[in-house]
mmCIF file of C-alpha atoms and ligand atoms in Angstrom:
data_model
loop_
_atom_site.group_PDB
_atom_site.id
_atom_site.type_symbol
_atom_site.label_atom_id
_atom_site.label_comp_id
_atom_site.label_asym_id
_atom_site.label_seq_id
_atom_site.Cartn_x
_atom_site.Cartn_y
_atom_site.Cartn_z
ATOM 1 C CA UNK A 1 21.608 14.421 -16.057
ATOM 2 C CA UNK A 2 22.362 18.125 -15.554
ATOM 3 C CA UNK A 3 22.049 18.013 -11.776
ATOM 4 C CA UNK A 4 22.445 14.542 -10.498
ATOM 5 C CA UNK A 5 23.251 15.321 -6.866
ATOM 6 C CA UNK A 6 19.906 17.342 -6.510
ATOM 7 C CA UNK A 7 18.024 14.530 -8.318
ATOM 8 C CA UNK A 8 19.518 12.033 -5.964
ATOM 9 C CA UNK A 9 18.555 14.078 -2.907
ATOM 10 C CA UNK A 10 15.076 14.592 -4.259
ATOM 11 C CA UNK A 11 14.659 10.740 -4.837
ATOM 12 C CA UNK A 12 15.712 10.141 -1.282
ATOM 13 C CA UNK A 13 13.231 12.724 -0.028
ATOM 14 C CA UNK A 14 10.501 11.116 -2.117
ATOM 15 C CA UNK A 15 11.370 7.748 -0.677
ATOM 16 C CA UNK A 16 11.441 8.980 2.889
ATOM 17 C CA UNK A 17 8.198 10.767 2.398
ATOM 18 C CA UNK A 18 6.517 7.717 0.936
ATOM 19 C CA UNK A 19 7.863 5.592 3.801
ATOM 20 C CA UNK A 20 6.849 7.918 6.500
ATOM 21 C CA UNK A 21 3.419 8.295 5.115
ATOM 22 C CA UNK A 22 2.611 4.526 5.004
ATOM 23 C CA UNK A 23 3.910 1.260 6.279
ATOM 24 C CA UNK A 24 6.331 0.141 3.573
ATOM 25 C CA UNK A 25 5.118 -3.333 2.967
ATOM 26 C CA UNK A 26 1.732 -4.734 3.249
ATOM 27 C CA UNK A 27 0.949 -8.412 3.393
ATOM 28 C CA UNK A 28 -1.068 -8.753 0.228
ATOM 29 C CA UNK A 29 -0.163 -5.840 -2.071
ATOM 30 C CA UNK A 30 2.169 -6.233 -5.092
ATOM 31 C CA UNK A 31 3.049 -3.399 -7.328
ATOM 32 C CA UNK A 32 4.668 -3.676 -10.744
ATOM 33 C CA UNK A 33 6.421 -0.630 -12.417
ATOM 34 C CA UNK A 34 7.652 -1.599 -15.849
ATOM 35 C CA UNK A 35 9.503 1.785 -16.436
ATOM 36 C CA UNK A 36 10.785 3.517 -13.386
ATOM 37 C CA UNK A 37 12.595 6.292 -15.402
ATOM 38 C CA UNK A 38 10.903 8.254 -18.284
ATOM 39 C CA UNK A 39 12.380 10.916 -20.531
ATOM 40 C CA UNK A 40 9.725 13.097 -22.200
ATOM 41 C CA UNK A 41 9.744 16.237 -24.271
ATOM 42 C CA UNK A 42 7.662 19.194 -23.323
ATOM 43 C CA UNK A 43 4.013 18.932 -24.596
ATOM 44 C CA UNK A 44 4.031 15.213 -24.790
ATOM 45 C CA UNK A 45 1.460 12.933 -23.071
ATOM 46 C CA UNK A 46 3.306 10.684 -20.458
ATOM 47 C CA UNK A 47 1.901 7.450 -19.041
ATOM 48 C CA UNK A 48 3.094 6.674 -15.575
ATOM 49 C CA UNK A 49 2.396 2.978 -16.059
ATOM 50 C CA UNK A 50 1.884 0.631 -13.092
ATOM 51 C CA UNK A 51 -0.118 -2.421 -12.218
ATOM 52 C CA UNK A 52 -0.995 -3.856 -8.761
ATOM 53 C CA UNK A 53 -2.471 -6.966 -7.349
ATOM 54 C CA UNK A 54 -4.215 -7.244 -3.922
ATOM 55 C CA UNK A 55 -7.257 -8.493 -2.324
ATOM 56 C CA UNK A 56 -10.331 -6.231 -2.661
ATOM 57 C CA UNK A 57 -10.406 -2.708 -3.962
ATOM 58 C CA UNK A 58 -7.450 -0.615 -2.898
ATOM 59 C CA UNK A 59 -7.009 3.145 -2.917
ATOM 60 C CA UNK A 60 -4.258 4.473 -5.162
ATOM 61 C CA UNK A 61 -2.574 7.787 -4.467
ATOM 62 C CA UNK A 62 -0.102 9.601 -6.638
ATOM 63 C CA UNK A 63 2.286 12.330 -5.176
ATOM 64 C CA UNK A 64 4.672 14.524 -7.082
ATOM 65 C CA UNK A 65 8.074 15.676 -5.602
ATOM 66 C CA UNK A 66 10.085 18.343 -7.328
ATOM 67 C CA UNK A 67 12.420 21.198 -6.404
ATOM 68 C CA UNK A 68 9.170 23.183 -5.907
ATOM 69 C CA UNK A 69 7.772 21.017 -3.229
ATOM 70 C CA UNK A 70 5.659 17.870 -3.099
ATOM 71 C CA UNK A 71 1.909 17.523 -3.443
ATOM 72 C CA UNK A 72 -0.790 15.073 -4.108
ATOM 73 C CA UNK A 73 -1.704 14.720 -7.748
ATOM 74 C CA UNK A 74 -4.679 12.278 -7.603
ATOM 75 C CA UNK A 75 -6.266 9.661 -5.477
ATOM 76 C CA UNK A 76 -8.874 7.100 -6.320
ATOM 77 C CA UNK A 77 -10.287 3.802 -5.816
ATOM 78 C CA UNK A 78 -10.506 1.785 -9.001
ATOM 79 C CA UNK A 79 -14.101 1.767 -10.145
ATOM 80 C CA UNK A 80 -14.854 5.022 -8.389
ATOM 81 C CA UNK A 81 -14.336 8.765 -9.259
ATOM 82 C CA UNK A 82 -10.876 10.121 -8.871
ATOM 83 C CA UNK A 83 -9.938 13.010 -6.661
ATOM 84 C CA UNK A 84 -7.587 15.145 -8.720
ATOM 85 C CA UNK A 85 -5.779 18.060 -7.108
ATOM 86 C CA UNK A 86 -6.670 21.565 -8.482
ATOM 87 C CA UNK A 87 -3.081 21.843 -9.907
ATOM 88 C CA UNK A 88 -3.674 18.914 -12.077
ATOM 89 C CA UNK A 89 -7.401 19.075 -12.892
ATOM 90 C CA UNK A 90 -7.997 18.443 -16.598
ATOM 91 C CA UNK A 91 -4.362 17.456 -17.084
ATOM 92 C CA UNK A 92 -4.423 13.859 -15.975
ATOM 93 C CA UNK A 93 -6.142 10.586 -16.660
ATOM 94 C CA UNK A 94 -6.487 7.833 -14.198
ATOM 95 C CA UNK A 95 -6.651 4.146 -15.107
ATOM 96 C CA UNK A 96 -8.097 1.063 -13.227
ATOM 97 C CA UNK A 97 -4.675 -0.565 -12.986
ATOM 98 C CA UNK A 98 -3.373 2.446 -10.959
ATOM 99 C CA UNK A 99 -1.608 4.190 -14.000
ATOM 100 C CA UNK A 100 -1.662 7.893 -14.245
ATOM 101 C CA UNK A 101 -1.381 9.711 -17.558
ATOM 102 C CA UNK A 102 -0.076 13.279 -17.589
ATOM 103 C CA UNK A 103 -1.342 15.203 -20.579
ATOM 104 C CA UNK A 104 0.907 17.785 -22.264
ATOM 105 C CA UNK A 105 3.691 17.710 -19.667
ATOM 106 C CA UNK A 106 5.728 20.986 -19.097
ATOM 107 C CA UNK A 107 9.141 21.325 -17.482
ATOM 108 C CA UNK A 108 7.676 21.933 -14.040
ATOM 109 C CA UNK A 109 6.109 18.407 -14.237
ATOM 110 C CA UNK A 110 9.489 16.796 -14.020
ATOM 111 C CA UNK A 111 10.503 15.203 -10.777
ATOM 112 C CA UNK A 112 9.571 12.064 -8.841
ATOM 113 C CA UNK A 113 6.080 10.466 -8.825
ATOM 114 C CA UNK A 114 5.374 8.284 -5.851
ATOM 115 C CA UNK A 115 2.428 5.834 -6.190
ATOM 116 C CA UNK A 116 0.981 4.254 -2.984
ATOM 117 C CA UNK A 117 -1.445 1.399 -3.307
ATOM 118 C CA UNK A 118 -3.321 0.791 0.033
ATOM 119 C CA UNK A 119 -5.688 -2.161 0.551
ATOM 120 C CA UNK A 120 -8.582 -1.930 2.937
ATOM 121 C CA UNK A 121 -6.872 -3.867 5.682
ATOM 122 C CA UNK A 122 -4.131 -1.328 5.828
ATOM 123 C CA UNK A 123 -1.400 -3.015 3.873
ATOM 124 C CA UNK A 124 0.213 -0.804 1.411
ATOM 125 C CA UNK A 125 2.976 -0.700 -1.178
ATOM 126 C CA UNK A 126 4.631 2.239 -2.944
ATOM 127 C CA UNK A 127 6.716 2.740 -6.000
ATOM 128 C CA UNK A 128 8.554 5.697 -7.697
ATOM 129 C CA UNK A 129 8.725 6.887 -11.288
ATOM 130 C CA UNK A 130 11.416 9.549 -12.138
ATOM 131 C CA UNK A 131 10.219 11.823 -14.916
ATOM 132 C CA UNK A 132 12.579 13.910 -16.988
ATOM 133 C CA UNK A 133 11.147 16.677 -19.263
ATOM 134 C CA UNK A 134 13.329 18.209 -21.931
ATOM 135 C CA UNK A 135 12.509 21.630 -23.109
ATOM 136 C CA UNK A 136 11.093 22.484 -26.495
ATOM 137 C CA UNK A 137 14.263 24.338 -27.398
ATOM 138 C CA UNK A 138 15.956 20.969 -28.113
ATOM 139 C CA UNK A 139 13.094 20.235 -30.683
ATOM 140 C CA UNK A 140 13.643 23.676 -32.205
ATOM 141 C CA UNK A 141 17.282 22.901 -32.727
ATOM 142 C CA UNK A 142 16.447 19.631 -34.157
ATOM 143 C CA UNK A 143 13.982 21.269 -36.557
ATOM 144 C CA UNK A 144 16.603 23.831 -37.555
ATOM 145 C CA UNK A 145 19.142 21.139 -38.270
ATOM 146 C CA UNK A 146 16.570 19.205 -40.424
ATOM 147 C CA UNK A 147 15.759 22.400 -42.174
ATOM 148 C CA UNK A 148 19.538 23.098 -42.898
ATOM 149 C CA UNK A 149 19.998 19.618 -44.252
ATOM 150 C CA UNK A 150 17.055 20.004 -46.533
ATOM 151 C CA UNK A 151 18.406 23.290 -47.805
ATOM 152 C CA UNK A 152 21.760 21.676 -48.466
ATOM 153 C CA UNK A 153 20.019 18.795 -50.400
ATOM 154 C CA UNK A 154 18.212 21.315 -52.524
ATOM 155 C CA UNK A 155 21.309 23.275 -53.219
ATOM 156 C CA UNK A 156 23.054 20.109 -54.226
ATOM 157 C CA UNK A 157 20.329 19.188 -56.550
ATOM 158 C CA UNK A 158 20.308 22.603 -58.261
ATOM 159 C CA UNK A 159 24.043 22.528 -58.651
ATOM 160 C CA UNK A 160 23.934 19.111 -60.340
ATOM 161 C CA UNK A 161 21.089 20.371 -62.567
ATOM 162 C CA UNK A 162 23.264 23.373 -63.575
ATOM 163 C CA UNK A 163 26.130 21.120 -64.285
ATOM 164 C CA UNK A 164 24.001 18.843 -66.505
ATOM 165 C CA UNK A 165 22.548 21.843 -68.379
ATOM 166 C CA UNK A 166 26.008 23.183 -68.926
ATOM 167 C CA UNK A 167 27.154 19.849 -70.323
ATOM 168 C CA UNK A 168 24.120 19.660 -72.627
ATOM 169 C CA UNK A 169 24.904 23.189 -73.944
ATOM 170 C CA UNK A 170 28.473 22.354 -74.418
ATOM 171 C CA UNK A 171 27.631 19.297 -76.405
ATOM 172 C CA UNK A 172 25.085 21.147 -78.552
ATOM 173 C CA UNK A 173 27.717 23.891 -79.275
ATOM 174 C CA UNK A 174 30.317 21.228 -80.017
ATOM 175 C CA UNK A 175 27.876 19.418 -82.291
ATOM 176 C CA UNK A 176 27.032 22.586 -84.227
ATOM 177 C CA UNK A 177 30.720 23.455 -84.640
ATOM 178 C CA UNK A 178 31.451 19.985 -85.983
ATOM 179 C CA UNK A 179 28.587 20.444 -88.508
ATOM 180 C CA UNK A 180 29.804 23.711 -89.592
ATOM 181 C CA UNK A 181 33.421 22.396 -90.064
ATOM 182 C CA UNK A 182 32.133 19.440 -92.127
ATOM 183 C CA UNK A 183 30.208 21.733 -94.439
ATOM 184 C CA UNK A 184 33.277 23.927 -94.792
ATOM 185 C CA UNK A 185 35.404 20.852 -95.749
ATOM 186 C CA UNK A 186 32.691 19.918 -98.384
ATOM 187 C CA UNK A 187 32.934 23.377 -99.786
ATOM 188 C CA UNK A 188 36.802 23.024 -100.003
ATOM 189 C CA UNK A 189 36.419 19.621 -101.617
ATOM 190 C CA UNK A 190 34.097 21.143 -104.190
ATOM 191 C CA UNK A 191 36.699 23.912 -104.932
ATOM 192 C CA UNK A 192 39.389 21.247 -105.346
ATOM 193 C CA UNK A 193 37.265 19.559 -107.972
ATOM 194 C CA UNK A 194 36.763 22.866 -109.712
ATOM 195 C CA UNK A 195 40.483 23.463 -110.049
HETATM 196 C C1 LIG B 201 17.109 9.510 -20.120
HETATM 197 O O1 LIG B 201 18.139 10.512 -20.471
HETATM 198 C C2 LIG B 201 19.325 10.346 -19.777
HETATM 199 C C3 LIG B 201 20.320 11.518 -20.119
HETATM 200 O O2 LIG B 201 19.458 12.685 -20.296
HETATM 201 C C4 LIG B 201 19.913 9.065 -20.092
HETATM 202 O O3 LIG B 201 21.064 8.800 -19.184
HETATM 203 C C5 LIG B 201 18.895 7.961 -19.643
HETATM 204 O O4 LIG B 201 19.382 6.748 -20.056
HETATM 205 C C6 LIG B 201 17.549 8.211 -20.378
HETATM 206 N N1 LIG B 201 16.652 7.222 -19.905
HETATM 207 C C7 LIG B 201 15.700 6.671 -20.719
HETATM 208 C C8 LIG B 201 14.702 5.737 -20.087
HETATM 209 O O5 LIG B 201 15.648 6.895 -21.954
HETATM 210 C C1 LIG B 202 -2.270 0.066 -17.232
HETATM 211 O O1 LIG B 202 -3.295 0.395 -18.114
HETATM 212 C C2 LIG B 202 -3.059 1.246 -19.107
HETATM 213 C C3 LIG B 202 -4.358 1.579 -19.828
HETATM 214 O O2 LIG B 202 -5.193 0.481 -20.149
HETATM 215 C C4 LIG B 202 -2.107 0.472 -20.162
HETATM 216 O O3 LIG B 202 -1.709 1.285 -21.209
HETATM 217 C C5 LIG B 202 -0.835 0.199 -19.315
HETATM 218 O O4 LIG B 202 0.010 -0.583 -20.154
HETATM 219 C C6 LIG B 202 -1.219 -0.713 -18.073
HETATM 220 N N1 LIG B 202 0.130 -0.926 -17.338
HETATM 221 C C7 LIG B 202 0.542 -2.054 -16.903
HETATM 222 C C8 LIG B 202 1.861 -1.967 -16.117
HETATM 223 O O5 LIG B 202 -0.061 -3.033 -17.255
HETATM 224 C C1 LIG B 203 -11.964 12.162 -2.400
HETATM 225 O O1 LIG B 203 -12.236 13.285 -1.676
HETATM 226 C C2 LIG B 203 -13.336 13.275 -0.887
HETATM 227 C C3 LIG B 203 -13.588 14.573 -0.290
HETATM 228 O O2 LIG B 203 -12.456 15.283 0.078
HETATM 229 C C4 LIG B 203 -13.049 12.192 0.231
HETATM 230 O O3 LIG B 203 -14.144 12.062 1.098
HETATM 231 C C5 LIG B 203 -12.766 10.903 -0.374
HETATM 232 O O4 LIG B 203 -12.426 9.928 0.529
HETATM 233 C C6 LIG B 203 -11.656 11.009 -1.452
HETATM 234 N N1 LIG B 203 -11.570 9.756 -2.101
HETATM 235 C C7 LIG B 203 -10.227 9.203 -2.281
HETATM 236 C C8 LIG B 203 -10.290 7.963 -3.026
HETATM 237 O O5 LIG B 203 -9.243 9.666 -1.848
#
């Protein structure tokens, strides 16, 4: 949102890279990406969800393109062990359907993720997921806003309590004054009778 031209250029670069790396469409591979754009906050776990269909066991490769360059994140054949790049070791989970989960994302993890599914005969298909990561600062501000609202609510409750107490004290005092006045009248009446 903040830098759309750069993001657009990056997207194009990612597409070109993927296209240059592999033939764009294989005969028998289909790839399904339910959510091609994801917004996450820092420290969240993000699932880059995909599913594929093809004959036999393909290889799946994920690449990350960002302003700091592009690199392979992980590559694996479903059912086998995953090759995870050193930069992402311990920070990703791979799934048999080709999905990749990023654990505890940071702002540098934002960018474009290109997944390529290649079947043994050479056919392949790729797809792209754009990931935006918003900084924790936003959450801090959110927290401060919630805290202020809470404080205001507490203050309002205190003020109404004070008001209620005030009313009670006033009524008590009024009642006592009325009682005093009544006894005074009785004394007067008694005096009237005397005379
Ligand atoms: C992500 O956030 C941008 C603005 O920051 C918004 O335009 C876009 O619709 C959001 N996308 C999703 C999938 O929430
Ligand atoms: C892929 O598998 C993961 C884990 O089982 C699941 O959460 C995700 O929804 C699947 N993705 C699709 C597109 O089916
Ligand atoms: C994983 O890495 C090893 C060694 O570099 C390589 O031989 C193997 O083909 C790789 N597997 C995949 C699925 O990329």
